[in-house]
PDB file of C-alpha atoms in Angstrom:
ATOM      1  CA  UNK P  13      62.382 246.200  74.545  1.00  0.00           C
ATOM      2  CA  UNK P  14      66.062 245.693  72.421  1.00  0.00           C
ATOM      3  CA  UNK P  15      66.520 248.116  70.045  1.00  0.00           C
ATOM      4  CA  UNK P  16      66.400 247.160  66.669  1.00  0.00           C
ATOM      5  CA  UNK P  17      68.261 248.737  64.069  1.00  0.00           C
ATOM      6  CA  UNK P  18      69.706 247.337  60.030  1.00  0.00           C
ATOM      7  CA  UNK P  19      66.472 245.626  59.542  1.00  0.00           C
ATOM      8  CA  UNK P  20      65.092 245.350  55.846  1.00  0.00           C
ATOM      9  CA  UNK P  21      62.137 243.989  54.848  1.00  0.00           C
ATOM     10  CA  UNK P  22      60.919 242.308  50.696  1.00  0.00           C
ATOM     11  CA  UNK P  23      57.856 240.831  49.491  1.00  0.00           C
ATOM     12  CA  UNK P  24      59.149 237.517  47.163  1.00  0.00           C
ATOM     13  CA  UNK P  25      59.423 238.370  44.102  1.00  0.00           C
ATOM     14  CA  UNK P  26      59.116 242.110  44.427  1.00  0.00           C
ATOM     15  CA  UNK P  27      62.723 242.483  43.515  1.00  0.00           C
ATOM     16  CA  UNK P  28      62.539 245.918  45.666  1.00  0.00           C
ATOM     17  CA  UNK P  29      63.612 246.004  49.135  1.00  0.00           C
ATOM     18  CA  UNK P  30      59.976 247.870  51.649  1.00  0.00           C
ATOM     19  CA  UNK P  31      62.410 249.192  54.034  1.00  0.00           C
ATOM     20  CA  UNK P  32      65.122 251.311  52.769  1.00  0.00           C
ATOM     21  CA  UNK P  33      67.616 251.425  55.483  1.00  0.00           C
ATOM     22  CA  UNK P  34      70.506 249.007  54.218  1.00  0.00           C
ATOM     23  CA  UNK P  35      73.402 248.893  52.474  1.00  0.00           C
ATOM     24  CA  UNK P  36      74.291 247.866  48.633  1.00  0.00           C
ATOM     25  CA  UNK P  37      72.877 244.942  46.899  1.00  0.00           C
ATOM     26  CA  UNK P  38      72.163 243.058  43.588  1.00  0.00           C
ATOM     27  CA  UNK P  39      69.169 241.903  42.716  1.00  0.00           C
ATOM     28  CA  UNK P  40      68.305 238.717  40.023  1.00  0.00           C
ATOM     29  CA  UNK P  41      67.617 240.167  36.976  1.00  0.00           C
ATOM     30  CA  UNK P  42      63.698 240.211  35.365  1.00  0.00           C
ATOM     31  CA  UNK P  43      62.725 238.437  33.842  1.00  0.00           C
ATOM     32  CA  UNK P  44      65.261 235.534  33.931  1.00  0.00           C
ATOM     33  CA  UNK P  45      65.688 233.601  31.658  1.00  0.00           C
ATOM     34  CA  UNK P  46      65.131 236.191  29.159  1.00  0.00           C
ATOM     35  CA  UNK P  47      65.017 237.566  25.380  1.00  0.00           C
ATOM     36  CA  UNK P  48      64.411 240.936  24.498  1.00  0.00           C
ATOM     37  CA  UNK P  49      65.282 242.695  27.440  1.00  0.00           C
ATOM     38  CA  UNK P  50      66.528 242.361  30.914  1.00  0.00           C
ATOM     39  CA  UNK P  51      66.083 244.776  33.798  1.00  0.00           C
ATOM     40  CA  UNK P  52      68.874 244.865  36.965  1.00  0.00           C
ATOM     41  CA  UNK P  53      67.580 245.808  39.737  1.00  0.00           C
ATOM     42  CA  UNK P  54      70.188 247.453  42.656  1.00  0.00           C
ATOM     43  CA  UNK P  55      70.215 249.521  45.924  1.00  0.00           C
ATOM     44  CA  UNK P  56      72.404 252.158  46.470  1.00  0.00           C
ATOM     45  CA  UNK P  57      72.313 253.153  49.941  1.00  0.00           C
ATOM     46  CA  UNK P  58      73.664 257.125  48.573  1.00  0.00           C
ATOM     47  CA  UNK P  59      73.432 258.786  45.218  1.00  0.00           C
ATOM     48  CA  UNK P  60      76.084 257.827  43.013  1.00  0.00           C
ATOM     49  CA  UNK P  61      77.636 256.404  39.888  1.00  0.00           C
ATOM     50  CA  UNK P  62      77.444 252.338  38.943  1.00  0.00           C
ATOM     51  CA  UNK P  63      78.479 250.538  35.959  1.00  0.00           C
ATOM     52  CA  UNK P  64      76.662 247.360  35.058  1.00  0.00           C
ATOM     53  CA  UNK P  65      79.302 244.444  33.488  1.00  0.00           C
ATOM     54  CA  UNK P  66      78.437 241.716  31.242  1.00  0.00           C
ATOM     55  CA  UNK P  67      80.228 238.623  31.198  1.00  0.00           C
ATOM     56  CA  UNK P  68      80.245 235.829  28.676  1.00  0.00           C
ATOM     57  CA  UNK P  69      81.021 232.054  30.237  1.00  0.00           C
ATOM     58  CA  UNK P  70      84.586 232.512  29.249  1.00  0.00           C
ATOM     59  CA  UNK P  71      84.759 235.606  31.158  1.00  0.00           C
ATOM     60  CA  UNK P  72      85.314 238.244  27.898  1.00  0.00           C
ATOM     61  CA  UNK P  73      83.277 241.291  29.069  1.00  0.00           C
ATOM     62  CA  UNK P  74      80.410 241.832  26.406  1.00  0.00           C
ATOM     63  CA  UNK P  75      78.855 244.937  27.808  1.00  0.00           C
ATOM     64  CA  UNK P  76      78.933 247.355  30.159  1.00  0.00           C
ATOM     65  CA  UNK P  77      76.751 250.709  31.205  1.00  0.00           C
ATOM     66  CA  UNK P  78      77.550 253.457  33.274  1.00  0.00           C
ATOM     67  CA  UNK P  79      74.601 255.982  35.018  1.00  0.00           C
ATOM     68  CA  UNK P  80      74.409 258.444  37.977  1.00  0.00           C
ATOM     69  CA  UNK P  81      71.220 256.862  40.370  1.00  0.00           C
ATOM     70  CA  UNK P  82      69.413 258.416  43.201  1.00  0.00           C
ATOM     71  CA  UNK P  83      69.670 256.833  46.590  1.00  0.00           C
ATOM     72  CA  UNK P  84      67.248 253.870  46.653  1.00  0.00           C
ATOM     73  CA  UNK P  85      65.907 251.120  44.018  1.00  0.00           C
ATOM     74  CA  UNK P  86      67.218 251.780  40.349  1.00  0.00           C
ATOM     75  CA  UNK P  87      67.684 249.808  37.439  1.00  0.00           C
ATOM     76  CA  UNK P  88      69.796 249.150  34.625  1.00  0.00           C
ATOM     77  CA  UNK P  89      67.088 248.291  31.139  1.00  0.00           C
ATOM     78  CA  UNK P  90      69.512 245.817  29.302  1.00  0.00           C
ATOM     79  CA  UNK P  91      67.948 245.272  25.369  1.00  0.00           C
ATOM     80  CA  UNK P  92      68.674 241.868  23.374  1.00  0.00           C
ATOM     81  CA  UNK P  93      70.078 243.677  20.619  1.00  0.00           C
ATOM     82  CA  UNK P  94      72.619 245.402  23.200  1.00  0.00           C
ATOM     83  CA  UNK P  95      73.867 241.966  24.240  1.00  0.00           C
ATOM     84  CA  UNK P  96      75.108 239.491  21.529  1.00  0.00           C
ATOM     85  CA  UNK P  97      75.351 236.130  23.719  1.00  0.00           C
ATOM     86  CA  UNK P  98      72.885 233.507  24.186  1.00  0.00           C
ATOM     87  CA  UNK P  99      73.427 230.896  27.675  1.00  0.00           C
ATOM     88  CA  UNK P 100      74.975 231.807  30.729  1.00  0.00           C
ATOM     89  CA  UNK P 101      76.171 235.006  31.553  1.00  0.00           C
ATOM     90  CA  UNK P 102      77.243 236.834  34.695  1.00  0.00           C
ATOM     91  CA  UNK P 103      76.732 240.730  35.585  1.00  0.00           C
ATOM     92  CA  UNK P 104      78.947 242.551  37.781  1.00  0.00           C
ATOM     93  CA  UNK P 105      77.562 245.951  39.595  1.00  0.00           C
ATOM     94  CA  UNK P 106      79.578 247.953  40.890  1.00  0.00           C
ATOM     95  CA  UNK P 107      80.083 251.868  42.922  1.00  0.00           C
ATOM     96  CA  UNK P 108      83.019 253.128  44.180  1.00  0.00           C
ATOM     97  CA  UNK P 109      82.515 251.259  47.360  1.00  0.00           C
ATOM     98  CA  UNK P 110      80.710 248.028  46.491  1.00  0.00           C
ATOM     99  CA  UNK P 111      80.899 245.376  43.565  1.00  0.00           C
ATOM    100  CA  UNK P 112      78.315 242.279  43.807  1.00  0.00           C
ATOM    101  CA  UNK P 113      78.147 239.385  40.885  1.00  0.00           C
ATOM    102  CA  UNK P 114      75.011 237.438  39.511  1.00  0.00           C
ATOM    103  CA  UNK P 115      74.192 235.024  37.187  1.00  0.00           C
ATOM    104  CA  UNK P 116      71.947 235.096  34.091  1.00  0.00           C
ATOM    105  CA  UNK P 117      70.452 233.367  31.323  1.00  0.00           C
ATOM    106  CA  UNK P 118      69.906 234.507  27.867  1.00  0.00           C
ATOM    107  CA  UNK P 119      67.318 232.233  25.626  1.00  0.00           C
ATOM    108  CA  UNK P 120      68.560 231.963  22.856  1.00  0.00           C
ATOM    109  CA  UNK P 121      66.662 233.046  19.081  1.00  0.00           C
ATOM    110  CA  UNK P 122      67.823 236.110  18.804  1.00  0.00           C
TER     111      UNK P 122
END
């Protein structure tokens, strides 16, 4: 029997990761496109600090967030009035070890 190790396992659409024994990662933000709110979803694989980046099109940072997190599945709870764009945006998280880049949409109507 090989010995399996790194392995992670998701349901689609869960946006949290079963098995907990990985490294770093984004996750697409919820809902997306969105309005009101936005959450970020991330894994750190140790307890640390991140800071969440917002991006217009242009590239002009917009927002930004810092937090301590537990090891695990956090979040970052991004509000409408927080975040004065509407279209295309792009979020940067980032520790002091890892940095990973998404794309998201903001309706606009606000």
């Amino acid at each position: 029997i090989p010995d399996v190790t790194g392995v992670a396992l998701r349901f689609a659409g869960s946006g949290e990761p079963v098995l907990r024994n990985h490294g770093f990662e984004l996750y697409q933000n919820r809902p997306n496109p969105w309005l009101h709110y936005t959450q970020i979803g991330f894994y750190l694989p140790e307890k640390g600090e991140a800071r969440l980046t917002v991006f217009d099109e242009t590239g002009r940072q917009v927002y930004s967030q810092n937090g301590f997190f537990d090891q695990g599945f956090n979040v970052f709870l991004v509000l409408g009035d927080q975040l004065p764009v509407s279209g295309a945006a792009y979020y940067r998280v980032e520790t002091a070890k890892e940095s990973a880049v998404r794309k998201m949409v903001r309706e606009s109507g606000f």
